[in-house]
GROMACS .gro file of C-alpha atoms in nm:
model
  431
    1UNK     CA    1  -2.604   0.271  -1.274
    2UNK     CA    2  -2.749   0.492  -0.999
    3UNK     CA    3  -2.702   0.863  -1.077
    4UNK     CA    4  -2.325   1.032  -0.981
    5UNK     CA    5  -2.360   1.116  -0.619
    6UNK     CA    6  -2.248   1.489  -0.478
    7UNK     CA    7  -1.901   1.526  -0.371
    8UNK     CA    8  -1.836   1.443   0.041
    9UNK     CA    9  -1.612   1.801   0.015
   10UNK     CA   10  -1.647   2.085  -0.148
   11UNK     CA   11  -1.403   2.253  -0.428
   12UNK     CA   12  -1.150   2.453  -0.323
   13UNK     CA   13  -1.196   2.800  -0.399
   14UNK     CA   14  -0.936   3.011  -0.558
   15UNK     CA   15  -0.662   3.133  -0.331
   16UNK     CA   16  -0.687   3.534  -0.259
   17UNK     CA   17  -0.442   3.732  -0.428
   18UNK     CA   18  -0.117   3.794  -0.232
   19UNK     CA   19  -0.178   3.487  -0.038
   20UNK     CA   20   0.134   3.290   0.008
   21UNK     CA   21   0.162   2.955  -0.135
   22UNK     CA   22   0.142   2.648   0.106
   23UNK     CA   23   0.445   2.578   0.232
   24UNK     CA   24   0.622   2.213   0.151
   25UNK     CA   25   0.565   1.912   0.305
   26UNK     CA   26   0.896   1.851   0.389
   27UNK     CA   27   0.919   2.154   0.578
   28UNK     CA   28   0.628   2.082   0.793
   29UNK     CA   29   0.732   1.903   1.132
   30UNK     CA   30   0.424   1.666   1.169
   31UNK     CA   31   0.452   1.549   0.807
   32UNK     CA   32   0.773   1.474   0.884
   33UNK     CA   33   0.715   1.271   1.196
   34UNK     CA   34   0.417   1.111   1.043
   35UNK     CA   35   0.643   1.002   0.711
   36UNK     CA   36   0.931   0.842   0.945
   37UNK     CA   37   0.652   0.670   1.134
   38UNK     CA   38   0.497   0.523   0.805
   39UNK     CA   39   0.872   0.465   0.698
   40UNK     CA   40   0.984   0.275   1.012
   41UNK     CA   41   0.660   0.062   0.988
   42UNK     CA   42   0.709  -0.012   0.576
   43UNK     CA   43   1.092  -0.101   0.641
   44UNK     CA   44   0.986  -0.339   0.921
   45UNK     CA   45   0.736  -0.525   0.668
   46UNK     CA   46   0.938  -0.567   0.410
   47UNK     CA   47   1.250  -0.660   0.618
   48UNK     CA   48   1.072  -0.987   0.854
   49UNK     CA   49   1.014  -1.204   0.533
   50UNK     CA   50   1.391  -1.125   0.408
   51UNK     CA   51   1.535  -1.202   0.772
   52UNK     CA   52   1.327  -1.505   0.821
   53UNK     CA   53   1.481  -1.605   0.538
   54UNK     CA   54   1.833  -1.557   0.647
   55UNK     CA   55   1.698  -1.796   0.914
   56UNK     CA   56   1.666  -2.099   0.685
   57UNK     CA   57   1.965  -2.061   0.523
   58UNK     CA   58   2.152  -2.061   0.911
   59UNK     CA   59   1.917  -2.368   0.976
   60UNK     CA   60   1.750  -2.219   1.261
   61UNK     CA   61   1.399  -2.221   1.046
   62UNK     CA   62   1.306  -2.502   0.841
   63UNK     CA   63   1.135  -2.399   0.449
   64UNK     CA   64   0.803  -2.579   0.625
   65UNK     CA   65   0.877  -2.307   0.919
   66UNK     CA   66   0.914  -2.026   0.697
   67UNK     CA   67   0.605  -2.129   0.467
   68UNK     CA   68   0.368  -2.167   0.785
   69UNK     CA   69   0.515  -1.843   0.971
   70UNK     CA   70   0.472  -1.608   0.658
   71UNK     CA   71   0.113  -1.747   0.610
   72UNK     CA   72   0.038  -1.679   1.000
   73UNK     CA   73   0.142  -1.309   0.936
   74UNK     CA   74  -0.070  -1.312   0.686
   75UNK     CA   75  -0.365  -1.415   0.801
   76UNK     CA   76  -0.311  -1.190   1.132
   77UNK     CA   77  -0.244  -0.891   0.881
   78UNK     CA   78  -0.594  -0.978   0.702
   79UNK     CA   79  -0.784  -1.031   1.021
   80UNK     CA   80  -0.652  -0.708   1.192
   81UNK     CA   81  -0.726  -0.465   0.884
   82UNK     CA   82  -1.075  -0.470   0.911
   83UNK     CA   83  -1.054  -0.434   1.245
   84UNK     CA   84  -0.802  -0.178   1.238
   85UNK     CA   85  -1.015   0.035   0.994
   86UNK     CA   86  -1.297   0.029   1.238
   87UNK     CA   87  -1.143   0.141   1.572
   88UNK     CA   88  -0.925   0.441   1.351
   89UNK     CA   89  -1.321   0.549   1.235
   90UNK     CA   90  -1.427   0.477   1.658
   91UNK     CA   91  -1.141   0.641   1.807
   92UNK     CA   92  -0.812   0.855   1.777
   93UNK     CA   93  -0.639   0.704   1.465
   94UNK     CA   94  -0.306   0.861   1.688
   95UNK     CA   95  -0.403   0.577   1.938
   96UNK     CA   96  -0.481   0.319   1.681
   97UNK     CA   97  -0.169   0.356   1.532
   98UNK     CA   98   0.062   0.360   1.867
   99UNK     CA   99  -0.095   0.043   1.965
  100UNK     CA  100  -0.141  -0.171   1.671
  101UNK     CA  101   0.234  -0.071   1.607
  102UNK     CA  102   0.338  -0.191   1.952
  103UNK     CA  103   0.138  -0.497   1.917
  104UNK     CA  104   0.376  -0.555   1.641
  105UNK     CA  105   0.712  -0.406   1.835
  106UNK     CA  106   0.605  -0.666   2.130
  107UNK     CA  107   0.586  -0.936   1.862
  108UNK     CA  108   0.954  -0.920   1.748
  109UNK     CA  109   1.152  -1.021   2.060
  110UNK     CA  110   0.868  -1.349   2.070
  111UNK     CA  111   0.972  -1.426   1.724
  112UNK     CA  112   1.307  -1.378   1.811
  113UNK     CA  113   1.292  -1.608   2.153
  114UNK     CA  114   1.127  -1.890   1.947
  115UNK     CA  115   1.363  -1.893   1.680
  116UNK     CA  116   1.542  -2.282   1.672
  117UNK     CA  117   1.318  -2.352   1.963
  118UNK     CA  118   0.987  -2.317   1.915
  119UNK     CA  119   0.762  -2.323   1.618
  120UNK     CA  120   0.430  -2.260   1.728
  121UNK     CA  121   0.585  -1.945   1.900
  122UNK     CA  122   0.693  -1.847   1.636
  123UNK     CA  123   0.384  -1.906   1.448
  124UNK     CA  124   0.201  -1.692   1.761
  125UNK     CA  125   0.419  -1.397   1.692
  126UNK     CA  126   0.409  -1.380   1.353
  127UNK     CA  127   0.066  -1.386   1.313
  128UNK     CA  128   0.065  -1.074   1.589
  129UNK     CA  129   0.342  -0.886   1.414
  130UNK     CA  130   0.081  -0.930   1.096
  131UNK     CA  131  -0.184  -0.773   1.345
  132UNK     CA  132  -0.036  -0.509   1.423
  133UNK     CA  133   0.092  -0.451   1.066
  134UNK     CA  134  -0.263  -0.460   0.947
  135UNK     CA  135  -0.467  -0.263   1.189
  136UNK     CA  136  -0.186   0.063   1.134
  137UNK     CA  137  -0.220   0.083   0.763
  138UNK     CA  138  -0.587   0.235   0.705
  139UNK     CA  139  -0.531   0.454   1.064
  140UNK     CA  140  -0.166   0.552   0.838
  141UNK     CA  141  -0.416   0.651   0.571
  142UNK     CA  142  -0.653   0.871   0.794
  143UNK     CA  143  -0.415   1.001   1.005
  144UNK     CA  144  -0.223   1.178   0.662
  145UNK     CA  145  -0.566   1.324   0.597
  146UNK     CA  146  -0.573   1.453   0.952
  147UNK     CA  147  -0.169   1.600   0.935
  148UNK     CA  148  -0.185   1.721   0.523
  149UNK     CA  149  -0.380   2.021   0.390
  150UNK     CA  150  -0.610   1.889   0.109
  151UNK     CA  151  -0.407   2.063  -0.143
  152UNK     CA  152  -0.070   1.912  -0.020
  153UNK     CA  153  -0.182   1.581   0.003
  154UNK     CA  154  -0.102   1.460  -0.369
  155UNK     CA  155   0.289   1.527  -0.263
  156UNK     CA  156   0.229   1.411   0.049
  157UNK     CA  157   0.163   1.064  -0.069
  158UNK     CA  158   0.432   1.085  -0.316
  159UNK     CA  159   0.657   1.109  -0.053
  160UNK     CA  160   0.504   0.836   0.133
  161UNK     CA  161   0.595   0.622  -0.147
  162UNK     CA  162   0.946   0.752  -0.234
  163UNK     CA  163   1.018   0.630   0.129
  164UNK     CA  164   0.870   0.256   0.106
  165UNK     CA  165   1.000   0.189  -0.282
  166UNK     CA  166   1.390   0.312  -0.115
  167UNK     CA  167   1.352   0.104   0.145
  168UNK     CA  168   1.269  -0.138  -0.090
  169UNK     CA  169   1.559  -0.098  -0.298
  170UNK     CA  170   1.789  -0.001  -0.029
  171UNK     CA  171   1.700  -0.272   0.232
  172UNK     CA  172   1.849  -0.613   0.073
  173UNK     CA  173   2.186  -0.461   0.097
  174UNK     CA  174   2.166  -0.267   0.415
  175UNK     CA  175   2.036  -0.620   0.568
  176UNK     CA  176   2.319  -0.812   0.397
  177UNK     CA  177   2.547  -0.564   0.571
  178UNK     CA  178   2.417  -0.608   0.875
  179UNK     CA  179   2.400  -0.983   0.881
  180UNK     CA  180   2.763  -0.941   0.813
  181UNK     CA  181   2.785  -0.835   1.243
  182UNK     CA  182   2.447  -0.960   1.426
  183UNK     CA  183   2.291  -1.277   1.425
  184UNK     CA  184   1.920  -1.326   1.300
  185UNK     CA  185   1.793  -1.261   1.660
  186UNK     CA  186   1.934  -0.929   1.653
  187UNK     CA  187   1.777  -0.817   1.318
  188UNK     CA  188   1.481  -0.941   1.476
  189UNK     CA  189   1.512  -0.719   1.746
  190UNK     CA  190   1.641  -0.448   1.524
  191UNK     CA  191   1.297  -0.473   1.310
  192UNK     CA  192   1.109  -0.440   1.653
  193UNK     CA  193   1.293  -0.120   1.715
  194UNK     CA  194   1.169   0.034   1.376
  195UNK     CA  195   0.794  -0.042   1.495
  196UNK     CA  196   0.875   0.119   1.810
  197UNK     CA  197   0.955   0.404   1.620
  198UNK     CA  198   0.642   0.388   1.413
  199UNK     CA  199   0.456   0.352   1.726
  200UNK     CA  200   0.623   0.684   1.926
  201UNK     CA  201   0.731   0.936   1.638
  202UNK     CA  202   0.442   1.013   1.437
  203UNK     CA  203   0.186   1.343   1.631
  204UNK     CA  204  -0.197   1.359   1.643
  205UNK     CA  205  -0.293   1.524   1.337
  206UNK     CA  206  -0.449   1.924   1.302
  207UNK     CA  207  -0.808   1.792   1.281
  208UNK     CA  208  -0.787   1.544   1.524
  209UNK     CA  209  -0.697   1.823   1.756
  210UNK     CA  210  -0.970   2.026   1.636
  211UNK     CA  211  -1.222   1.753   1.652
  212UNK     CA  212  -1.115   1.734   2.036
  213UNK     CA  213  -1.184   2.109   2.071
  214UNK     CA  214  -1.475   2.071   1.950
  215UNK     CA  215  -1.623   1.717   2.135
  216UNK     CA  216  -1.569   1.956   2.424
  217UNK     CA  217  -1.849   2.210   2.390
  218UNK     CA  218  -2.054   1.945   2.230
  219UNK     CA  219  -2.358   1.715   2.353
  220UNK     CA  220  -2.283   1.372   2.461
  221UNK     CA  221  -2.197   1.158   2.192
  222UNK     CA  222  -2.469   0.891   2.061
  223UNK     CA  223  -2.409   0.539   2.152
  224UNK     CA  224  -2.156   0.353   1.903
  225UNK     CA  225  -2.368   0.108   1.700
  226UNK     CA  226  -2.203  -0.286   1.686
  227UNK     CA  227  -1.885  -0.332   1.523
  228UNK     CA  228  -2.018  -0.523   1.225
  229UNK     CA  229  -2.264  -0.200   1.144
  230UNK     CA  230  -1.991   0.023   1.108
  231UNK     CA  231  -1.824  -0.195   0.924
  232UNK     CA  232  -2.130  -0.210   0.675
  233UNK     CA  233  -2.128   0.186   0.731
  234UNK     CA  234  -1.772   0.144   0.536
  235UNK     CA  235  -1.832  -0.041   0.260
  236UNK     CA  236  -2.190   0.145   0.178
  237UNK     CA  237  -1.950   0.448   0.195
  238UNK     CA  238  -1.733   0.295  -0.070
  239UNK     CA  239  -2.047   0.174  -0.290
  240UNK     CA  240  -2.113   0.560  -0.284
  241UNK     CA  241  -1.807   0.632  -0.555
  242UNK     CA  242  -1.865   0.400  -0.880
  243UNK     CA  243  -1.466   0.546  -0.946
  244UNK     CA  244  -1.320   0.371  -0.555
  245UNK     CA  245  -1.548   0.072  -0.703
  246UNK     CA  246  -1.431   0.049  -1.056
  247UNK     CA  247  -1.040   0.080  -0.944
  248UNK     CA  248  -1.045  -0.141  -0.647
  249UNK     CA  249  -1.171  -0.405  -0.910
  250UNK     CA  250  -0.883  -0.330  -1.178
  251UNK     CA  251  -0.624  -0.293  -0.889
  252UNK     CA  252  -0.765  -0.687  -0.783
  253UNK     CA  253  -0.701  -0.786  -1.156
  254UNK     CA  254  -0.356  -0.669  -1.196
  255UNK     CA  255  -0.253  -0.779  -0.828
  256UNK     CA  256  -0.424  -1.119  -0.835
  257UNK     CA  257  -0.345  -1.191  -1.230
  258UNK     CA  258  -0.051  -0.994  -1.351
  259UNK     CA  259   0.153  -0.960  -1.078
  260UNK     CA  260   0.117  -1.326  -0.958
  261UNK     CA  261   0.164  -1.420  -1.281
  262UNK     CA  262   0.508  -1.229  -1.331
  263UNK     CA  263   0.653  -1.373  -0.949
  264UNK     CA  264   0.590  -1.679  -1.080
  265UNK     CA  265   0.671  -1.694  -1.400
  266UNK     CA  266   1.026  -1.438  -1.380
  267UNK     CA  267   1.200  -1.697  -1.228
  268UNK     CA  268   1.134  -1.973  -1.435
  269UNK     CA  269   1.177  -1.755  -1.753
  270UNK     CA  270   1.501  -1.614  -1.649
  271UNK     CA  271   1.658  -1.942  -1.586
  272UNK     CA  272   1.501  -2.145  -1.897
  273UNK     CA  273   1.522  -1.854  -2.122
  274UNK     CA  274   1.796  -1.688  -2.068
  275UNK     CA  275   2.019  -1.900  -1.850
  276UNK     CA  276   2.065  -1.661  -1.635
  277UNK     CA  277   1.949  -1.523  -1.264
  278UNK     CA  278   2.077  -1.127  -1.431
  279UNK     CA  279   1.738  -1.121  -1.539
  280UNK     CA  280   1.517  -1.169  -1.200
  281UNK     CA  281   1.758  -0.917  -1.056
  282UNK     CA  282   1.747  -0.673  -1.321
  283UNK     CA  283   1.399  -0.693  -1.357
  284UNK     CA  284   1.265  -0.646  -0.990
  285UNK     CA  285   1.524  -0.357  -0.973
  286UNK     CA  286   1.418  -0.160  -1.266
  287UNK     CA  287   1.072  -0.223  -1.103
  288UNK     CA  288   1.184  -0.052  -0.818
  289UNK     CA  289   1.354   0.238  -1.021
  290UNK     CA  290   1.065   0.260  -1.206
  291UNK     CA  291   0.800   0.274  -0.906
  292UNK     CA  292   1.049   0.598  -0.787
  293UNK     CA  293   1.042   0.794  -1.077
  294UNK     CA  294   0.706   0.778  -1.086
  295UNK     CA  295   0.626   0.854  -0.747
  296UNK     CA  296   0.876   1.169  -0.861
  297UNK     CA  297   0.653   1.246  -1.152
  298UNK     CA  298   0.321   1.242  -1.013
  299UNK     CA  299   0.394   1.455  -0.721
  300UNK     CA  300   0.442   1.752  -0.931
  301UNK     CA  301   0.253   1.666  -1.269
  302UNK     CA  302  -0.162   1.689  -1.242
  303UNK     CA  303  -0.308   1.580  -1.570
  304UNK     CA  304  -0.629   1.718  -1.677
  305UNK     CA  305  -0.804   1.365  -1.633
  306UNK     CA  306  -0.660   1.208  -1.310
  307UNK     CA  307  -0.830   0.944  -1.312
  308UNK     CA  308  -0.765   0.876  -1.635
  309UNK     CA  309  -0.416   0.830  -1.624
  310UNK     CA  310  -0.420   0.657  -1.311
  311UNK     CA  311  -0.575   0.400  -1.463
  312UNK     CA  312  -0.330   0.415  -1.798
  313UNK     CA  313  -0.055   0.375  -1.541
  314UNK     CA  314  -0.207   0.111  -1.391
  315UNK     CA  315  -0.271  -0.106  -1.725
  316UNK     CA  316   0.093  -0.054  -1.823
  317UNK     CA  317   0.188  -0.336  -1.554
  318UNK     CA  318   0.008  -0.565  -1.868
  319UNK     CA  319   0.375  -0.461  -2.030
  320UNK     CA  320   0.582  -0.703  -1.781
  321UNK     CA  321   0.332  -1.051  -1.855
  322UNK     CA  322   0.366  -0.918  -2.196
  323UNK     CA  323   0.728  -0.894  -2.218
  324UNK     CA  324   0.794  -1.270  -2.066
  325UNK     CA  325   0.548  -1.465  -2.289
  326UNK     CA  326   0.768  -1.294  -2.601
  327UNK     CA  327   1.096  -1.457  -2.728
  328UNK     CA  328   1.304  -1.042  -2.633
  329UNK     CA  329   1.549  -0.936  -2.588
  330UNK     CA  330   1.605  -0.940  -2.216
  331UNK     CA  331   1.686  -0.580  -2.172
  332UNK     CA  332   1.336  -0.533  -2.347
  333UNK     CA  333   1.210  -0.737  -2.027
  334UNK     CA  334   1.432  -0.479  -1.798
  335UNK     CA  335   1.293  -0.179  -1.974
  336UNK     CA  336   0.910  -0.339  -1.943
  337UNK     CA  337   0.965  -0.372  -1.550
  338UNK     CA  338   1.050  -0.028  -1.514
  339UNK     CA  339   0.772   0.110  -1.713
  340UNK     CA  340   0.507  -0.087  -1.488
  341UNK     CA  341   0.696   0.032  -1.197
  342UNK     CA  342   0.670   0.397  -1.331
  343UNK     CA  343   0.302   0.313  -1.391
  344UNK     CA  344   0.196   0.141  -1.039
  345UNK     CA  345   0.308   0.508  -0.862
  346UNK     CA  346   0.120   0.704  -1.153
  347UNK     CA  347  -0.214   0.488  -0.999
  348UNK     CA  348  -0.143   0.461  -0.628
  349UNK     CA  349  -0.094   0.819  -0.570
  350UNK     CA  350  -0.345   1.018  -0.695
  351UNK     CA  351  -0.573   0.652  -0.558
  352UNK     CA  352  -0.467   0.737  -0.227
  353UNK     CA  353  -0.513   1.105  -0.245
  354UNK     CA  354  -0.850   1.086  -0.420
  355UNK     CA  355  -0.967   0.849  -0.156
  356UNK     CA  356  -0.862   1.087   0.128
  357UNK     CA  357  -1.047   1.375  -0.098
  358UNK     CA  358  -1.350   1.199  -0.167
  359UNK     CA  359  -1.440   0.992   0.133
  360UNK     CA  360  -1.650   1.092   0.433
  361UNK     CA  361  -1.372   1.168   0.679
  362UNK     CA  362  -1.545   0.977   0.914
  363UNK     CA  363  -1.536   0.676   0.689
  364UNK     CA  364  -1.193   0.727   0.570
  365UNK     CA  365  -1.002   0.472   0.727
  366UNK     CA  366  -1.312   0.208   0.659
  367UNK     CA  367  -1.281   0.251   0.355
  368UNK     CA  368  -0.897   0.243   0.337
  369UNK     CA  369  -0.935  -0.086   0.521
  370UNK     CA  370  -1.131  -0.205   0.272
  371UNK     CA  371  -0.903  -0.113   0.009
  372UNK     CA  372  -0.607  -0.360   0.212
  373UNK     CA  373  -0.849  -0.624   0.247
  374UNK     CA  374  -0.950  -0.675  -0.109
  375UNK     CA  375  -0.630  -0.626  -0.296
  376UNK     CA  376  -0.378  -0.782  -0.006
  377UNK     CA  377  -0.661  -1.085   0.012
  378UNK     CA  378  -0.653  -1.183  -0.355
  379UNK     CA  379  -0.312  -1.144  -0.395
  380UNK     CA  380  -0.252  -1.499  -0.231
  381UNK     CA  381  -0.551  -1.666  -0.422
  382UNK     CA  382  -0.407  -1.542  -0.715
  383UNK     CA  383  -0.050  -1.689  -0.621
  384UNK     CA  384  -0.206  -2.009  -0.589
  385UNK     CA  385  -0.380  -2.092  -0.879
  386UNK     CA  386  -0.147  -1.963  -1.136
  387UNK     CA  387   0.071  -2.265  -1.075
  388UNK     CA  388  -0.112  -2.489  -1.127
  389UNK     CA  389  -0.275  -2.267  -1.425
  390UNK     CA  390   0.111  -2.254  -1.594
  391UNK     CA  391   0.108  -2.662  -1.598
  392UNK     CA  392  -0.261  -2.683  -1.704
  393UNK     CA  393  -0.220  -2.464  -2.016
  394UNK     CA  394   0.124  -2.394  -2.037
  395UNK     CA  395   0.343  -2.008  -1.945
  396UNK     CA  396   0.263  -1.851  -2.239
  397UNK     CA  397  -0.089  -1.905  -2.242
  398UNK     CA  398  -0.137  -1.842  -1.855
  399UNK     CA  399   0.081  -1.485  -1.923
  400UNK     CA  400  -0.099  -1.355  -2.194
  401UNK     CA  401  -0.443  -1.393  -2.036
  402UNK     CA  402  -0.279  -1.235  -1.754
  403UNK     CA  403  -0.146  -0.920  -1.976
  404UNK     CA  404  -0.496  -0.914  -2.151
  405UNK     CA  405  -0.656  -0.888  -1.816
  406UNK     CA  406  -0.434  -0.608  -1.689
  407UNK     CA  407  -0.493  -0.407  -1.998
  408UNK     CA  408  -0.864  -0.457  -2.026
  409UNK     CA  409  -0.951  -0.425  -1.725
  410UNK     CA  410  -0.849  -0.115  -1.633
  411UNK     CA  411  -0.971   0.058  -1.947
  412UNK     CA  412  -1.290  -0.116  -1.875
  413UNK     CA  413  -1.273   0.098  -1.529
  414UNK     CA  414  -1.250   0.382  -1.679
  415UNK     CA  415  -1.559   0.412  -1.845
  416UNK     CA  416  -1.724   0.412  -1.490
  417UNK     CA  417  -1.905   0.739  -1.444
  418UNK     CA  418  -1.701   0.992  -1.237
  419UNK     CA  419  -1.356   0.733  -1.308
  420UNK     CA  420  -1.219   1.026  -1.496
  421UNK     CA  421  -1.192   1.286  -1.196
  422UNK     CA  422  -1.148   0.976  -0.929
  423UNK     CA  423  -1.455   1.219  -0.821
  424UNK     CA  424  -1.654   1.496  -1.003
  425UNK     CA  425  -1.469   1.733  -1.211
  426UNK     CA  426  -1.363   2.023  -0.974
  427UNK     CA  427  -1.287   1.801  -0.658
  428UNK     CA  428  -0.961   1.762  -0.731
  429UNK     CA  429  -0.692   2.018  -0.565
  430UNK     CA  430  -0.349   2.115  -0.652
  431UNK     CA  431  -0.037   2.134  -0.459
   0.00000   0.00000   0.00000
């Protein structure tokens, strides 16, 4: 392999004596509007699928509807991401965000007038609701480099994820309650008002402003090269860090094989095995429980190898394939769940951070989109063949090749030259 390359930023030098500490992210105002942005936008993804689904159980949506409207948004959300990446690298990543969340806002009420009436309407809107969805999320990713101090960062994506796994945990019964008064229209419209808010709340971030300042004084810009260039421009970016490399490719094996193994196979196991739906619930729950307390863990605790543990964190996930192929106990199942869940946050964090660290800031959001694309891509390959794989060869077979591959993997990642330090040793910061 070609020899590690140099660091995009330097290493922070020690702080002066007497300096004050940095102060919290919490107590920074355009954190704080950035984090209910991202939180409004992560609430509004996770709640379409449930409410679409309230819609076939009122009849208004057919399961044929539901199928061909969820795979609409996603193939909008896979289209836009590249995109999205590109034009947060071209221009203000304030301004990508605003409108690719409005895109998505403006798709809500058409999703909402074609319900019962019109399915390729609804097909339309859903596929620019996934748009909109996946042009914000690498100009999300740039735009907390932009807002968060280097050193802060590592908490700052903690939080980020404390706010999406509650949602996640909080939002089935908050929508149940809800259902309880408004019709499926008016959640509809209720999730366009959360991309509103992702669209208005969040600020330009400090070095956006200071890029401005600067562009000022400065010579005309040179002319912006096609769209498919810069595009290239990310992904030879990317091919610059073996570590970005290495985990995007263990993150694809434990997306595309373990957990597409698990949704497919918890089901089934809970109601053969244990004759009971306890078992989903408790699982995906504990998952959830688990993905906070790590999230809690890793924004104070920086081991000596980052990347080390990221990727320990990240094999643990083999624990839930693991755990269903074995005649357990099912609280051993529960307590499997939450240790991937603890796990997944112990990767994605210091992943995110590292990759706001590392990359050319000018890149950032390329490579971010890159990221999206290749794990959010597989994902539905990986849902469709392991069907078909259970039947073939049978559950337990198809979940232990699954578990193997989540464990292996990953360690296999880490013996990628600068994996350790998701950089060079010295790159990282500390809150």
């Amino acid at each position: 392999m070609a020899t590690t390359p140099a660091p995009t930023t330097p290493a922070p030098t020690a702080a002066k004596a007497g300096t004050r500490p940095p102060r919290s992210v919490l107590r920074d105002p355009a954190f704080l509007r950035l984090w209910a942005g991202t939180t409004a936008s992560g609430l509004a993804t996770w709640a379409l699928p449930f409410v679409l689904g309230l819609a076939v159980l009122h009849r208004d949506l057919g399961a044929a509807g539901l199928g061909l409207v969820l795979a609409a948004r996603t193939a909008g959300f896979l289209a836009a991401v590249a995109v999205g990446g590109v034009l947060a690298d071209r221009h203000s990543r304030r301004a990508v965000v605003l409108w690719s969340a409005l895109a998505a806002a403006v798709a809500a009420p058409l999703l909402a007038a074609g319900l019962g009436r019109s399915l390729a309407l609804m097909t339309l809107a859903a596929a620019l609701a996934g748009a909109g969805q996946g042009a914000c999320r690498p100009a999300f990713q740039a735009l907390t480099a932009e807002t968060v101090e280097p050193e802060r960062r590592q908490r700052a994506n903690a939080a980020m994820t404390l706010a999406v796994r509650g949602s996640t945990l909080a939002g089935p019964a908050l929508t149940a309650l809800l259902a309880a008064f408004l019709d499926v229209s008016a959640l509809l419209l209720a999730i366009g008002l959360l991309w509103l808010v992702a669209a208005l709340v969040p600020g330009r971030g400090a070095a956006a402003d200071a890029n401005a300042a600067c562009e000022d004084s400065a010579a005309p810009p040179a002319p912006r090269t096609g769209f498919r260039t810069e595009f290239l421009e990310g992904i030879r970016e990317a091919r610059r860090h073996p570590w970005f490399l290495a985990g995007l490719a263990a993150l694809v094996a434990v997306i595309a094989l373990g957990y597409s193994a698990t949704s497919v196979a918890l089901p089934l196991i809970s109601r053969d095995r244990y004759g009971t739906e306890w078992v989903l619930a408790a699982a995906t729950t504990a998952y959830t429980v688990g993905a906070l307390g790590g999230a809690l863990v890793i924004a104070r605790w920086r081991p000596r190898s980052p990347g080390w543990a990221a990727f320990a964190g990240l094999a643990a996930y083999g624990l839930a394939p693991l755990s269903l192929m074995l005649p357990v106990h099912p609280v051993v199942v529960v307590l499997a769940y939450a240790v991937a869940g603890i796990g997944i946050e112990l990767f994605n964090v210091p992943w995110f951070t590292a990759t706001q660290r590392e990359v050319a800031p000018d890149k950032l959001a390329r490579v971010s989109s890159l990221d999206f694309l290749v794990s959010y891509g597989l994902a539905p390959v990986g849902l469709a063949l392991i069907a078909p794989a259970i039947e073939a060869f049978g559950v337990t077979a198809v979940l232990g090749g699954c578990a193997a591959a989540c464990f292996l993997v990953p360690a296999a990642a880490a013996l990628v030259p600068t994996a350790r330090h998701f950089g060079r040793p010295g790159t990282s910061t500390a809150d």
